[in-house]
C-alpha cells in the first residue's frame, strides 16, 4: 500500500485509491473474500478524509470489485465469469472455464403453447410443449435461473434426467438434430422475490435478462429460453467487427 496516492497529482485522490486497490485485486495481491482495511484506516494512513476513501470504495463496490457485508466490513468480491455471446450451452461454457456445472430442476411439465411462445417455436397455439425451469450452478453456486420451452413433437423422449445435464448434447447426439444459430435479446432487470430466493441474492439486486431463440440447420425453431443471470457473478462479452 506504499505510495498509493500522490497528493500533487492532477488525478483526484479518490481515483488514485480506486485504481491502486483495483490493481492489487487484478494482480492477485488481494484475493477473493479477503477483507480490505477500513475507511478509517485508509484515512489515517494517508492523511485524507474518510469521505474521499468512501467515494473510492463505493465506486469499486458499484463496479463489482468489492462487496460490503453489514457489520463485518468490505471484502474483495468474487470475480465475474466472462462469457462471450455464442451458441454454446451453459454446461459447455462452465467446463471450458474449469468450473463444475450442475443443474437443479425446479419444474418439468408438458403444457400447451400460447401466444408469443407458440409463435417463437413456429407451432400452433394449443400444441404441446415442454416447459422446463432450471437453476444453473457453477461449483455449486447458483448463476442463472433458466426457463426453456421446446415443441414436444421435436424433442421426443425428453425427460427429467436428460434436462439435468446438457440439453444440447441430447439434441445433437441422441436426436441427430443440427443446431445452427440463435438470436438473443439482452436487457437489464432486477431480481423479484422468487428469483432472489433461488439465486441466493437480495430482492431488487441487478440481474441480466436474456431471451434466446435457437434454430436448427433446416430452419426450424428448436427452443425459446429466458435466462436470468446474476449481475454480480456474470458479464457478457460481444466481439464486433465493422462492415
PDB file of N, CA and C in Angstrom, residues 127-190:
ATOM      1  N   UNK A 127     -50.675 -26.441 -29.270  1.00  0.00           N
ATOM      2  CA  UNK A 127     -49.761 -27.576 -29.454  1.00  0.00           C
ATOM      3  C   UNK A 127     -48.990 -27.827 -28.162  1.00  0.00           C
ATOM      4  N   UNK A 128     -48.620 -29.086 -27.940  1.00  0.00           N
ATOM      5  CA  UNK A 128     -47.914 -29.440 -26.717  1.00  0.00           C
ATOM      6  C   UNK A 128     -46.451 -28.986 -26.742  1.00  0.00           C
ATOM      7  N   UNK A 129     -46.003 -28.495 -25.609  1.00  0.00           N
ATOM      8  CA  UNK A 129     -44.610 -28.077 -25.457  1.00  0.00           C
ATOM      9  C   UNK A 129     -44.064 -28.596 -24.128  1.00  0.00           C
ATOM     10  N   UNK A 130     -42.741 -28.725 -24.079  1.00  0.00           N
ATOM     11  CA  UNK A 130     -42.068 -28.964 -22.814  1.00  0.00           C
ATOM     12  C   UNK A 130     -41.749 -27.602 -22.203  1.00  0.00           C
ATOM     13  N   UNK A 131     -42.064 -27.462 -20.936  1.00  0.00           N
ATOM     14  CA  UNK A 131     -41.729 -26.248 -20.196  1.00  0.00           C
ATOM     15  C   UNK A 131     -40.831 -26.660 -19.042  1.00  0.00           C
ATOM     16  N   UNK A 132     -39.585 -26.165 -19.069  1.00  0.00           N
ATOM     17  CA  UNK A 132     -38.564 -26.624 -18.118  1.00  0.00           C
ATOM     18  C   UNK A 132     -37.969 -25.417 -17.396  1.00  0.00           C
ATOM     19  N   UNK A 133     -37.942 -25.497 -16.088  1.00  0.00           N
ATOM     20  CA  UNK A 133     -37.307 -24.426 -15.312  1.00  0.00           C
ATOM     21  C   UNK A 133     -36.177 -25.034 -14.496  1.00  0.00           C
ATOM     22  N   UNK A 134     -34.986 -24.465 -14.658  1.00  0.00           N
ATOM     23  CA  UNK A 134     -33.793 -24.997 -14.002  1.00  0.00           C
ATOM     24  C   UNK A 134     -32.955 -23.877 -13.399  1.00  0.00           C
ATOM     25  N   UNK A 135     -32.293 -24.208 -12.290  1.00  0.00           N
ATOM     26  CA  UNK A 135     -31.256 -23.325 -11.755  1.00  0.00           C
ATOM     27  C   UNK A 135     -29.930 -23.891 -12.230  1.00  0.00           C
ATOM     28  N   UNK A 136     -29.115 -23.048 -12.865  1.00  0.00           N
ATOM     29  CA  UNK A 136     -27.814 -23.493 -13.357  1.00  0.00           C
ATOM     30  C   UNK A 136     -26.739 -23.038 -12.377  1.00  0.00           C
ATOM     31  N   UNK A 137     -25.909 -23.989 -11.964  1.00  0.00           N
ATOM     32  CA  UNK A 137     -24.885 -23.719 -10.954  1.00  0.00           C
ATOM     33  C   UNK A 137     -23.486 -23.982 -11.495  1.00  0.00           C
ATOM     34  N   UNK A 138     -22.507 -23.253 -10.945  1.00  0.00           N
ATOM     35  CA  UNK A 138     -21.093 -23.492 -11.247  1.00  0.00           C
ATOM     36  C   UNK A 138     -20.374 -23.633  -9.920  1.00  0.00           C
ATOM     37  N   UNK A 139     -19.717 -24.772  -9.721  1.00  0.00           N
ATOM     38  CA  UNK A 139     -19.086 -25.067  -8.430  1.00  0.00           C
ATOM     39  C   UNK A 139     -20.077 -24.876  -7.278  1.00  0.00           C
ATOM     40  N   UNK A 140     -21.316 -25.321  -7.518  1.00  0.00           N
ATOM     41  CA  UNK A 140     -22.413 -25.290  -6.534  1.00  0.00           C
ATOM     42  C   UNK A 140     -22.903 -23.886  -6.188  1.00  0.00           C
ATOM     43  N   UNK A 141     -22.509 -22.892  -6.962  1.00  0.00           N
ATOM     44  CA  UNK A 141     -23.002 -21.524  -6.765  1.00  0.00           C
ATOM     45  C   UNK A 141     -24.042 -21.239  -7.843  1.00  0.00           C
ATOM     46  N   UNK A 142     -25.261 -20.848  -7.461  1.00  0.00           N
ATOM     47  CA  UNK A 142     -26.289 -20.568  -8.477  1.00  0.00           C
ATOM     48  C   UNK A 142     -25.914 -19.360  -9.324  1.00  0.00           C
ATOM     49  N   UNK A 143     -25.941 -19.540 -10.640  1.00  0.00           N
ATOM     50  CA  UNK A 143     -25.568 -18.481 -11.573  1.00  0.00           C
ATOM     51  C   UNK A 143     -26.761 -17.927 -12.350  1.00  0.00           C
ATOM     52  N   UNK A 144     -27.711 -18.812 -12.676  1.00  0.00           N
ATOM     53  CA  UNK A 144     -28.812 -18.369 -13.534  1.00  0.00           C
ATOM     54  C   UNK A 144     -30.062 -19.190 -13.276  1.00  0.00           C
ATOM     55  N   UNK A 145     -31.194 -18.549 -13.471  1.00  0.00           N
ATOM     56  CA  UNK A 145     -32.491 -19.222 -13.466  1.00  0.00           C
ATOM     57  C   UNK A 145     -32.959 -19.253 -14.915  1.00  0.00           C
ATOM     58  N   UNK A 146     -33.190 -20.440 -15.417  1.00  0.00           N
ATOM     59  CA  UNK A 146     -33.431 -20.628 -16.854  1.00  0.00           C
ATOM     60  C   UNK A 146     -34.782 -21.311 -17.080  1.00  0.00           C
ATOM     61  N   UNK A 147     -35.599 -20.710 -17.937  1.00  0.00           N
ATOM     62  CA  UNK A 147     -36.872 -21.314 -18.333  1.00  0.00           C
ATOM     63  C   UNK A 147     -36.821 -21.592 -19.829  1.00  0.00           C
ATOM     64  N   UNK A 148     -37.012 -22.867 -20.198  1.00  0.00           N
ATOM     65  CA  UNK A 148     -36.871 -23.301 -21.586  1.00  0.00           C
ATOM     66  C   UNK A 148     -38.194 -23.865 -22.092  1.00  0.00           C
ATOM     67  N   UNK A 149     -38.520 -23.496 -23.337  1.00  0.00           N
ATOM     68  CA  UNK A 149     -39.720 -24.017 -23.997  1.00  0.00           C
ATOM     69  C   UNK A 149     -39.295 -24.717 -25.282  1.00  0.00           C
ATOM     70  N   UNK A 150     -39.783 -25.961 -25.490  1.00  0.00           N
ATOM     71  CA  UNK A 150     -39.483 -26.721 -26.710  1.00  0.00           C
ATOM     72  C   UNK A 150     -40.757 -27.408 -27.193  1.00  0.00           C
ATOM     73  N   UNK A 151     -40.903 -27.491 -28.518  1.00  0.00           N
ATOM     74  CA  UNK A 151     -42.041 -28.212 -29.086  1.00  0.00           C
ATOM     75  C   UNK A 151     -41.905 -29.700 -28.761  1.00  0.00           C
ATOM     76  N   UNK A 152     -42.967 -30.279 -28.194  1.00  0.00           N
ATOM     77  CA  UNK A 152     -42.909 -31.679 -27.758  1.00  0.00           C
ATOM     78  C   UNK A 152     -42.652 -32.636 -28.919  1.00  0.00           C
ATOM     79  N   UNK A 153     -43.198 -32.342 -30.083  1.00  0.00           N
ATOM     80  CA  UNK A 153     -43.022 -33.223 -31.248  1.00  0.00           C
ATOM     81  C   UNK A 153     -41.579 -33.235 -31.746  1.00  0.00           C
ATOM     82  N   UNK A 154     -40.827 -32.190 -31.449  1.00  0.00           N
ATOM     83  CA  UNK A 154     -39.473 -32.071 -31.966  1.00  0.00           C
ATOM     84  C   UNK A 154     -38.461 -32.823 -31.108  1.00  0.00           C
ATOM     85  N   UNK A 155     -38.672 -32.874 -29.810  1.00  0.00           N
ATOM     86  CA  UNK A 155     -37.692 -33.478 -28.899  1.00  0.00           C
ATOM     87  C   UNK A 155     -38.342 -34.649 -28.149  1.00  0.00           C
ATOM     88  N   UNK A 156     -38.804 -35.610 -28.887  1.00  0.00           N
ATOM     89  CA  UNK A 156     -39.451 -36.776 -28.287  1.00  0.00           C
ATOM     90  C   UNK A 156     -38.461 -37.556 -27.418  1.00  0.00           C
ATOM     91  N   UNK A 157     -38.952 -38.037 -26.306  1.00  0.00           N
ATOM     92  CA  UNK A 157     -38.101 -38.801 -25.398  1.00  0.00           C
ATOM     93  C   UNK A 157     -37.429 -37.960 -24.336  1.00  0.00           C
ATOM     94  N   UNK A 158     -37.657 -36.659 -24.367  1.00  0.00           N
ATOM     95  CA  UNK A 158     -37.051 -35.789 -23.354  1.00  0.00           C
ATOM     96  C   UNK A 158     -37.623 -36.144 -21.979  1.00  0.00           C
ATOM     97  N   UNK A 159     -36.764 -36.177 -20.974  1.00  0.00           N
ATOM     98  CA  UNK A 159     -37.230 -36.479 -19.625  1.00  0.00           C
ATOM     99  C   UNK A 159     -36.434 -35.678 -18.596  1.00  0.00           C
ATOM    100  N   UNK A 160     -36.803 -35.836 -17.344  1.00  0.00           N
ATOM    101  CA  UNK A 160     -36.191 -35.055 -16.273  1.00  0.00           C
ATOM    102  C   UNK A 160     -34.700 -35.361 -16.111  1.00  0.00           C
ATOM    103  N   UNK A 161     -34.327 -36.589 -16.309  1.00  0.00           N
ATOM    104  CA  UNK A 161     -32.912 -36.954 -16.174  1.00  0.00           C
ATOM    105  C   UNK A 161     -32.068 -36.221 -17.208  1.00  0.00           C
ATOM    106  N   UNK A 162     -32.556 -36.170 -18.442  1.00  0.00           N
ATOM    107  CA  UNK A 162     -31.800 -35.534 -19.528  1.00  0.00           C
ATOM    108  C   UNK A 162     -31.595 -34.052 -19.267  1.00  0.00           C
ATOM    109  N   UNK A 163     -32.654 -33.354 -18.834  1.00  0.00           N
ATOM    110  CA  UNK A 163     -32.550 -31.898 -18.686  1.00  0.00           C
ATOM    111  C   UNK A 163     -31.740 -31.482 -17.464  1.00  0.00           C
ATOM    112  N   UNK A 164     -31.336 -32.434 -16.639  1.00  0.00           N
ATOM    113  CA  UNK A 164     -30.431 -32.096 -15.537  1.00  0.00           C
ATOM    114  C   UNK A 164     -28.977 -32.114 -15.989  1.00  0.00           C
ATOM    115  N   UNK A 165     -28.761 -32.433 -17.255  1.00  0.00           N
ATOM    116  CA  UNK A 165     -27.432 -32.364 -17.856  1.00  0.00           C
ATOM    117  C   UNK A 165     -27.437 -31.351 -18.984  1.00  0.00           C
ATOM    118  N   UNK A 166     -26.826 -31.705 -20.103  1.00  0.00           N
ATOM    119  CA  UNK A 166     -26.745 -30.804 -21.257  1.00  0.00           C
ATOM    120  C   UNK A 166     -27.846 -31.136 -22.261  1.00  0.00           C
ATOM    121  N   UNK A 167     -28.775 -30.222 -22.426  1.00  0.00           N
ATOM    122  CA  UNK A 167     -29.859 -30.408 -23.384  1.00  0.00           C
ATOM    123  C   UNK A 167     -29.327 -30.435 -24.815  1.00  0.00           C
ATOM    124  N   UNK A 168     -28.337 -29.578 -25.103  1.00  0.00           N
ATOM    125  CA  UNK A 168     -27.770 -29.530 -26.456  1.00  0.00           C
ATOM    126  C   UNK A 168     -27.108 -30.853 -26.831  1.00  0.00           C
ATOM    127  N   UNK A 169     -26.460 -31.482 -25.865  1.00  0.00           N
ATOM    128  CA  UNK A 169     -25.813 -32.772 -26.134  1.00  0.00           C
ATOM    129  C   UNK A 169     -26.864 -33.814 -26.509  1.00  0.00           C
ATOM    130  N   UNK A 170     -27.989 -33.818 -25.820  1.00  0.00           N
ATOM    131  CA  UNK A 170     -29.077 -34.748 -26.135  1.00  0.00           C
ATOM    132  C   UNK A 170     -29.640 -34.473 -27.529  1.00  0.00           C
ATOM    133  N   UNK A 171     -29.862 -33.207 -27.826  1.00  0.00           N
ATOM    134  CA  UNK A 171     -30.442 -32.827 -29.120  1.00  0.00           C
ATOM    135  C   UNK A 171     -29.539 -33.253 -30.269  1.00  0.00           C
ATOM    136  N   UNK A 172     -28.237 -33.014 -30.136  1.00  0.00           N
ATOM    137  CA  UNK A 172     -27.316 -33.294 -31.238  1.00  0.00           C
ATOM    138  C   UNK A 172     -26.891 -34.756 -31.309  1.00  0.00           C
ATOM    139  N   UNK A 173     -26.594 -35.364 -30.164  1.00  0.00           N
ATOM    140  CA  UNK A 173     -26.054 -36.721 -30.175  1.00  0.00           C
ATOM    141  C   UNK A 173     -27.129 -37.800 -30.161  1.00  0.00           C
ATOM    142  N   UNK A 174     -28.220 -37.561 -29.458  1.00  0.00           N
ATOM    143  CA  UNK A 174     -29.259 -38.578 -29.360  1.00  0.00           C
ATOM    144  C   UNK A 174     -30.330 -38.422 -30.436  1.00  0.00           C
ATOM    145  N   UNK A 175     -30.716 -37.198 -30.709  1.00  0.00           N
ATOM    146  CA  UNK A 175     -31.771 -36.969 -31.706  1.00  0.00           C
ATOM    147  C   UNK A 175     -31.215 -36.734 -33.104  1.00  0.00           C
ATOM    148  N   UNK A 176     -29.911 -36.440 -33.199  1.00  0.00           N
ATOM    149  CA  UNK A 176     -29.295 -36.227 -34.501  1.00  0.00           C
ATOM    150  C   UNK A 176     -29.704 -34.933 -35.174  1.00  0.00           C
ATOM    151  N   UNK A 177     -30.110 -33.947 -34.376  1.00  0.00           N
ATOM    152  CA  UNK A 177     -30.503 -32.644 -34.927  1.00  0.00           C
ATOM    153  C   UNK A 177     -29.293 -31.709 -34.921  1.00  0.00           C
ATOM    154  N   UNK A 178     -29.190 -30.879 -35.937  1.00  0.00           N
ATOM    155  CA  UNK A 178     -28.047 -29.973 -36.063  1.00  0.00           C
ATOM    156  C   UNK A 178     -28.449 -28.549 -35.678  1.00  0.00           C
ATOM    157  N   UNK A 179     -27.893 -28.082 -34.572  1.00  0.00           N
ATOM    158  CA  UNK A 179     -28.164 -26.713 -34.125  1.00  0.00           C
ATOM    159  C   UNK A 179     -27.330 -25.752 -34.956  1.00  0.00           C
ATOM    160  N   UNK A 180     -27.969 -24.710 -35.457  1.00  0.00           N
ATOM    161  CA  UNK A 180     -27.292 -23.815 -36.397  1.00  0.00           C
ATOM    162  C   UNK A 180     -26.980 -22.440 -35.802  1.00  0.00           C
ATOM    163  N   UNK A 181     -27.990 -21.704 -35.395  1.00  0.00           N
ATOM    164  CA  UNK A 181     -27.748 -20.336 -34.927  1.00  0.00           C
ATOM    165  C   UNK A 181     -28.825 -19.925 -33.932  1.00  0.00           C
ATOM    166  N   UNK A 182     -28.614 -18.777 -33.318  1.00  0.00           N
ATOM    167  CA  UNK A 182     -29.583 -18.261 -32.357  1.00  0.00           C
ATOM    168  C   UNK A 182     -29.582 -16.742 -32.401  1.00  0.00           C
ATOM    169  N   UNK A 183     -30.680 -16.158 -31.994  1.00  0.00           N
ATOM    170  CA  UNK A 183     -30.748 -14.714 -31.782  1.00  0.00           C
ATOM    171  C   UNK A 183     -31.006 -14.497 -30.291  1.00  0.00           C
ATOM    172  N   UNK A 184     -30.387 -13.445 -29.747  1.00  0.00           N
ATOM    173  CA  UNK A 184     -30.519 -13.189 -28.316  1.00  0.00           C
ATOM    174  C   UNK A 184     -30.888 -11.736 -28.054  1.00  0.00           C
ATOM    175  N   UNK A 185     -31.704 -11.556 -27.043  1.00  0.00           N
ATOM    176  CA  UNK A 185     -32.077 -10.233 -26.577  1.00  0.00           C
ATOM    177  C   UNK A 185     -31.565 -10.078 -25.154  1.00  0.00           C
ATOM    178  N   UNK A 186     -30.885  -8.975 -24.862  1.00  0.00           N
ATOM    179  CA  UNK A 186     -30.356  -8.722 -23.523  1.00  0.00           C
ATOM    180  C   UNK A 186     -30.970  -7.449 -22.964  1.00  0.00           C
ATOM    181  N   UNK A 187     -31.324  -7.489 -21.698  1.00  0.00           N
ATOM    182  CA  UNK A 187     -31.784  -6.274 -21.041  1.00  0.00           C
ATOM    183  C   UNK A 187     -31.498  -6.344 -19.546  1.00  0.00           C
ATOM    184  N   UNK A 188     -31.411  -5.187 -18.937  1.00  0.00           N
ATOM    185  CA  UNK A 188     -31.185  -5.117 -17.503  1.00  0.00           C
ATOM    186  C   UNK A 188     -32.506  -5.279 -16.767  1.00  0.00           C
ATOM    187  N   UNK A 189     -32.433  -5.920 -15.601  1.00  0.00           N
ATOM    188  CA  UNK A 189     -33.629  -6.108 -14.789  1.00  0.00           C
ATOM    189  C   UNK A 189     -33.208  -6.199 -13.329  1.00  0.00           C
ATOM    190  N   UNK A 190     -34.172  -6.436 -12.464  1.00  0.00           N
ATOM    191  CA  UNK A 190     -33.873  -6.642 -11.041  1.00  0.00           C
ATOM    192  C   UNK A 190     -34.542  -7.933 -10.594  1.00  0.00           C
TER     193      UNK A 190
END
